[in-house]
Short mmCIF file of C-alpha atoms in Angstrom, two decimals:
data_model
loop_
_atom_site.label_atom_id
_atom_site.label_comp_id
_atom_site.label_asym_id
_atom_site.label_seq_id
_atom_site.Cartn_x
_atom_site.Cartn_y
_atom_site.Cartn_z
CA MET A 1 96.15 126.63 100.02
CA GLU A 2 95.26 123.71 102.29
CA ARG A 3 97.42 122.51 105.16
CA VAL A 4 97.63 118.80 105.94
CA PHE A 5 99.32 117.66 109.15
CA LEU A 6 100.24 113.98 109.07
CA PHE A 7 101.09 112.32 112.39
CA LEU A 8 102.56 108.80 112.17
CA LEU A 9 102.46 106.32 115.07
CA PRO A 10 103.46 102.64 115.33
CA GLU A 11 100.41 102.09 117.56
CA LEU A 12 98.04 104.01 119.82
CA HIS A 13 97.28 101.96 122.90
CA PHE A 14 95.82 103.67 125.96
CA THR A 15 92.76 103.62 128.22
CA LYS A 16 90.45 106.25 129.65
CA SER A 17 92.29 106.16 132.97
CA ASP A 18 95.54 107.16 131.21
CA LEU A 19 93.92 110.52 130.42
CA ASN A 20 93.43 111.20 134.13
CA ILE A 21 96.65 109.84 135.63
CA SER A 22 99.54 112.26 135.16
CA ASN A 23 102.25 109.62 135.77
CA SER A 24 100.77 107.01 133.41
CA SER A 25 103.45 105.44 131.21
CA LYS A 26 101.22 106.05 128.18
CA ARG A 27 100.55 109.69 129.02
CA PRO A 28 103.60 111.13 127.15
CA VAL A 29 102.51 109.77 123.76
CA ILE A 30 98.81 110.61 123.98
CA GLY A 31 99.67 113.92 125.65
CA THR A 32 102.06 114.90 122.86
CA LEU A 33 99.59 113.81 120.18
CA ALA A 34 96.80 115.82 121.83
CA ARG A 35 98.98 118.93 121.91
CA MET A 36 99.89 118.43 118.26
CA ILE A 37 96.19 118.23 117.34
CA THR A 38 95.38 121.33 119.42
CA ASN A 39 98.24 123.41 118.00
CA ALA A 40 97.42 122.34 114.46
CA ILE A 41 93.69 123.01 114.36
CA PHE A 42 92.84 125.62 117.00
CA LEU A 43 92.96 129.39 116.79
CA SER A 44 92.33 131.36 119.99
CA HIS A 45 88.51 131.21 119.67
CA SER A 46 87.83 129.06 116.61
CA LEU A 47 89.23 126.43 114.26
CA ARG A 48 91.54 127.12 111.36
CA GLU A 49 90.00 126.92 107.90
CA GLU A 50 91.19 124.57 105.15
CA LEU A 51 93.15 122.35 107.51
CA THR A 52 93.23 118.56 107.75
CA ILE A 53 94.85 116.35 110.36
CA GLN A 54 95.70 112.77 109.39
CA ILE A 55 96.70 110.33 112.12
CA PHE A 56 98.21 107.14 110.70
CA ILE A 57 98.50 104.16 113.06
CA GLU A 58 100.40 101.11 111.82
CA LYS A 59 99.21 98.41 114.24
CA PRO A 60 97.33 96.16 114.69
CA GLU A 61 96.13 96.86 111.12
CA SER A 62 97.25 99.98 109.28
CA HIS A 63 94.54 102.62 109.57
CA ILE A 64 94.13 106.35 109.40
CA PHE A 65 91.95 108.94 111.13
CA THR A 66 91.05 112.12 109.28
CA ILE A 67 89.99 115.27 111.11
CA GLN A 68 88.94 118.24 108.99
CA SER A 69 88.51 121.64 110.59
CA ASN A 70 85.22 122.33 108.79
CA THR A 71 83.48 119.09 109.83
CA ILE A 72 84.84 117.95 113.23
CA ARG A 73 82.41 118.27 116.15
CA TYR A 74 82.79 118.28 119.95
CA LEU A 75 86.58 118.67 119.84
CA GLY A 76 88.08 120.82 122.59
CA PRO A 77 91.69 121.96 123.05
CA GLU A 78 92.31 119.96 126.22
CA LEU A 79 93.85 116.47 126.46
CA ARG A 80 90.68 114.74 127.69
CA SER A 81 88.68 115.96 124.69
CA SER A 82 90.98 114.83 121.89
CA GLY A 83 92.08 111.78 123.88
CA SER A 84 88.49 110.62 124.41
CA ILE A 85 87.67 111.06 120.72
CA LEU A 86 90.74 109.07 119.67
CA LEU A 87 89.96 106.36 122.24
CA LYS A 88 86.44 106.05 120.84
CA ALA A 89 87.84 105.86 117.30
CA GLU A 90 90.44 103.23 118.23
CA ASP A 91 87.77 101.12 119.94
CA ALA A 92 85.70 101.23 116.74
CA VAL A 93 88.72 100.13 114.71
CA LYS A 94 89.44 97.22 117.06
CA LYS A 95 85.83 96.03 116.91
CA LYS A 96 85.97 95.95 113.12
CA ILE A 97 89.22 93.97 113.25
CA GLU A 98 87.82 91.50 115.79
CA SER A 99 84.67 90.97 113.73
CA GLU A 100 86.70 90.88 110.50
CA LEU A 101 84.30 93.45 109.04
CA PHE A 102 86.91 95.69 107.52
CA ALA A 103 88.42 96.36 104.11
CA ASP A 104 91.00 98.80 102.80
CA GLN A 105 89.81 102.17 101.51
CA GLU A 106 86.29 102.01 102.99
CA TRP A 107 85.51 105.03 105.16
CA PHE A 108 83.51 104.82 108.39
CA GLN A 109 82.74 107.46 111.03
CA PRO A 110 83.49 106.50 114.67
CA HIS A 111 82.91 110.08 115.86
CA ARG A 112 80.96 112.93 114.30
CA GLY A 113 83.32 114.64 111.88
CA LEU A 114 86.15 112.12 112.32
CA LEU A 115 86.57 109.63 109.50
CA ALA A 116 88.55 106.40 109.61
CA ARG A 117 89.61 103.74 107.18
CA PHE A 118 92.10 100.92 106.82
CA GLN A 119 94.88 102.12 104.54
CA GLN A 120 98.48 101.04 103.92
CA LYS A 121 99.97 104.37 102.79
CA PRO A 122 98.77 107.61 104.40
CA LEU A 123 99.27 110.05 101.52
CA ASP A 124 97.84 108.09 98.59
CA ASN A 125 94.39 109.67 98.53
CA PHE A 126 95.77 113.22 98.78
CA ILE A 127 98.47 112.95 96.13
CA ALA A 128 95.92 111.82 93.55
CA GLN A 129 93.78 114.92 94.16
CA VAL A 130 96.25 117.77 93.75
CA LYS A 131 98.55 118.97 90.98
CA SER A 132 100.89 121.04 93.12
CA PHE A 133 102.03 120.18 96.64
CA HIS A 134 105.08 120.28 98.86
CA CYS A 135 105.92 117.92 101.71
CA PHE A 136 107.87 118.94 104.81
CA ILE A 137 109.21 116.00 106.85
CA PHE A 138 110.33 116.84 110.39
CA HIS A 139 112.82 114.94 112.52
CA LYS A 140 114.84 115.50 115.67
CA GLU A 141 118.41 116.72 115.28
CA GLY A 142 120.89 113.91 115.88
CA THR A 143 118.42 111.08 115.28
CA SER A 144 118.82 108.62 112.43
CA PHE A 145 116.91 109.63 109.33
CA PRO A 146 116.44 107.22 106.42
CA PHE A 147 116.30 109.60 103.46
CA ASP A 148 119.19 110.68 101.27
CA LEU A 149 117.89 114.23 101.16
CA PRO A 150 119.35 117.56 102.27
CA SER A 151 118.04 118.66 105.65
CA SER A 152 117.44 122.25 106.77
CA ASN A 153 117.53 123.51 110.33
CA PHE A 154 114.13 124.59 111.67
CA PHE A 155 115.33 128.11 112.44
CA ASN A 156 117.30 128.55 109.23
CA GLY A 157 115.06 130.10 106.59
CA LEU A 158 111.87 128.25 107.52
CA GLU A 159 109.64 131.31 107.12
CA GLU A 160 110.88 131.98 103.59
CA LEU A 161 110.48 128.30 102.66
CA LEU A 162 106.92 128.11 103.96
CA LYS A 163 105.80 131.31 102.27
CA ARG A 164 107.39 130.38 98.95
CA HIS A 165 105.71 126.99 98.79
CA ALA A 166 102.42 128.29 100.20
CA ASN A 167 102.31 130.79 97.36
CA ALA A 168 102.98 128.15 94.71
CA CYS A 169 101.12 125.05 95.93
CA GLU A 170 97.54 123.88 96.39
CA MET A 171 98.49 121.84 99.42
CA LEU A 172 101.29 121.67 102.00
CA PHE A 173 101.99 118.45 103.95
CA PHE A 174 103.70 118.48 107.34
CA VAL A 175 104.86 115.03 108.44
CA PHE A 176 105.77 114.14 112.05
CA SER A 177 106.67 110.61 113.15
CA LEU A 178 106.04 109.62 116.80
CA GLY A 179 107.97 106.37 116.84
CA GLN A 180 109.95 103.92 114.76
CA LEU A 181 108.27 103.37 111.40
CA SER A 182 109.36 102.54 107.87
CA LEU A 183 109.04 106.04 106.43
CA GLU A 184 110.38 104.93 103.04
CA LYS A 185 107.41 102.59 102.69
CA LEU A 186 104.77 104.91 104.13
CA LEU A 187 105.82 107.98 102.16
CA ALA A 188 106.59 106.20 98.89
CA PRO A 189 104.14 108.33 96.83
CA VAL A 190 106.20 111.49 97.41
CA LEU A 191 109.73 110.11 97.64
CA GLY A 192 109.90 109.71 93.87
CA GLU A 193 109.59 113.48 93.53
CA LYS A 194 112.45 114.80 95.64
CA GLN A 195 111.98 118.35 94.42
CA ARG A 196 108.68 118.35 96.32
CA ILE A 197 110.23 117.37 99.65
CA THR A 198 112.01 119.41 102.31
CA THR A 199 113.32 117.71 105.44
CA ILE A 200 113.56 119.86 108.55
CA SER A 201 115.61 119.03 111.66
CA LEU A 202 114.46 120.21 115.08
CA THR A 203 116.79 120.94 117.98
CA GLN A 204 116.32 118.66 120.98
CA ASN A 205 114.73 121.43 123.05
CA LEU A 206 112.01 122.10 120.44
CA ASP A 207 109.19 119.56 120.49
CA PHE A 208 106.71 118.72 117.74
CA PRO A 209 103.75 120.65 119.22
CA GLN A 210 105.89 123.80 119.48
CA ALA A 211 107.07 123.39 115.88
CA ILE A 212 103.48 123.01 114.68
CA ASN A 213 102.49 126.19 116.49
CA ILE A 214 105.32 128.16 114.85
CA ILE A 215 104.42 126.79 111.40
CA ASN A 216 100.82 127.88 111.80
CA VAL A 217 101.74 131.34 113.10
CA ILE A 218 103.88 131.91 110.00
CA LEU A 219 101.21 130.65 107.60
CA ASP A 220 98.36 132.47 109.37
CA GLN A 221 100.29 135.72 109.01
CA PHE A 222 101.04 134.95 105.36
CA GLU A 223 97.35 134.33 104.63
CA GLU A 224 96.40 137.62 106.30
CA GLU A 225 99.02 139.50 104.28
CA LYS A 226 97.65 138.01 101.05
CA LYS A 227 94.18 139.35 101.83
CA THR A 228 95.50 142.92 101.90
CA LEU A 229 97.19 142.73 98.49
#
């Protein structure tokens, strides 16, 4: 079973100095994103297997970065490492836009092991590849949420939900939105199959990086238990 963490952002605009200045106005977004990447992909001394991170950025042109645990190189768990890689990737995207040398669905590699392409909907390429999947969409408790779907509390039966779907599916998607985006448009490929979607609300004192860590702890334990059967 493969895990795919999808992080959605309206834009990702920062400079190298923002990685070094603790009170930078852009530090909260890149800092949160870096922690999400670290908690998704890193074990204590290695990288998780069969795990993909997708970072979808809507502006200036919709594009996506793909990081796979078995191919990424020179990625460390600290902010400066992931931030520098993303900065390099964003610079490559902007150069393609400025030179008008870009087209949808064509992959390029701005960093060893990180792939990028211009793409309107972040899940299209995955949905076409798998027969069985389940999508978990996370949102903060009390915030507006556009979907007419039942929502579960993060601490109410999450472990049972994760294990049940991990046992039945080829792929699990975990979607986190860092900003105001049209989720109905971006997630259109899965919204037509509501039985494959679970929305999860997070209490205000639980942030996305913490939630990702808990998800992985549950699934890591589940995978270890399966090996002993």
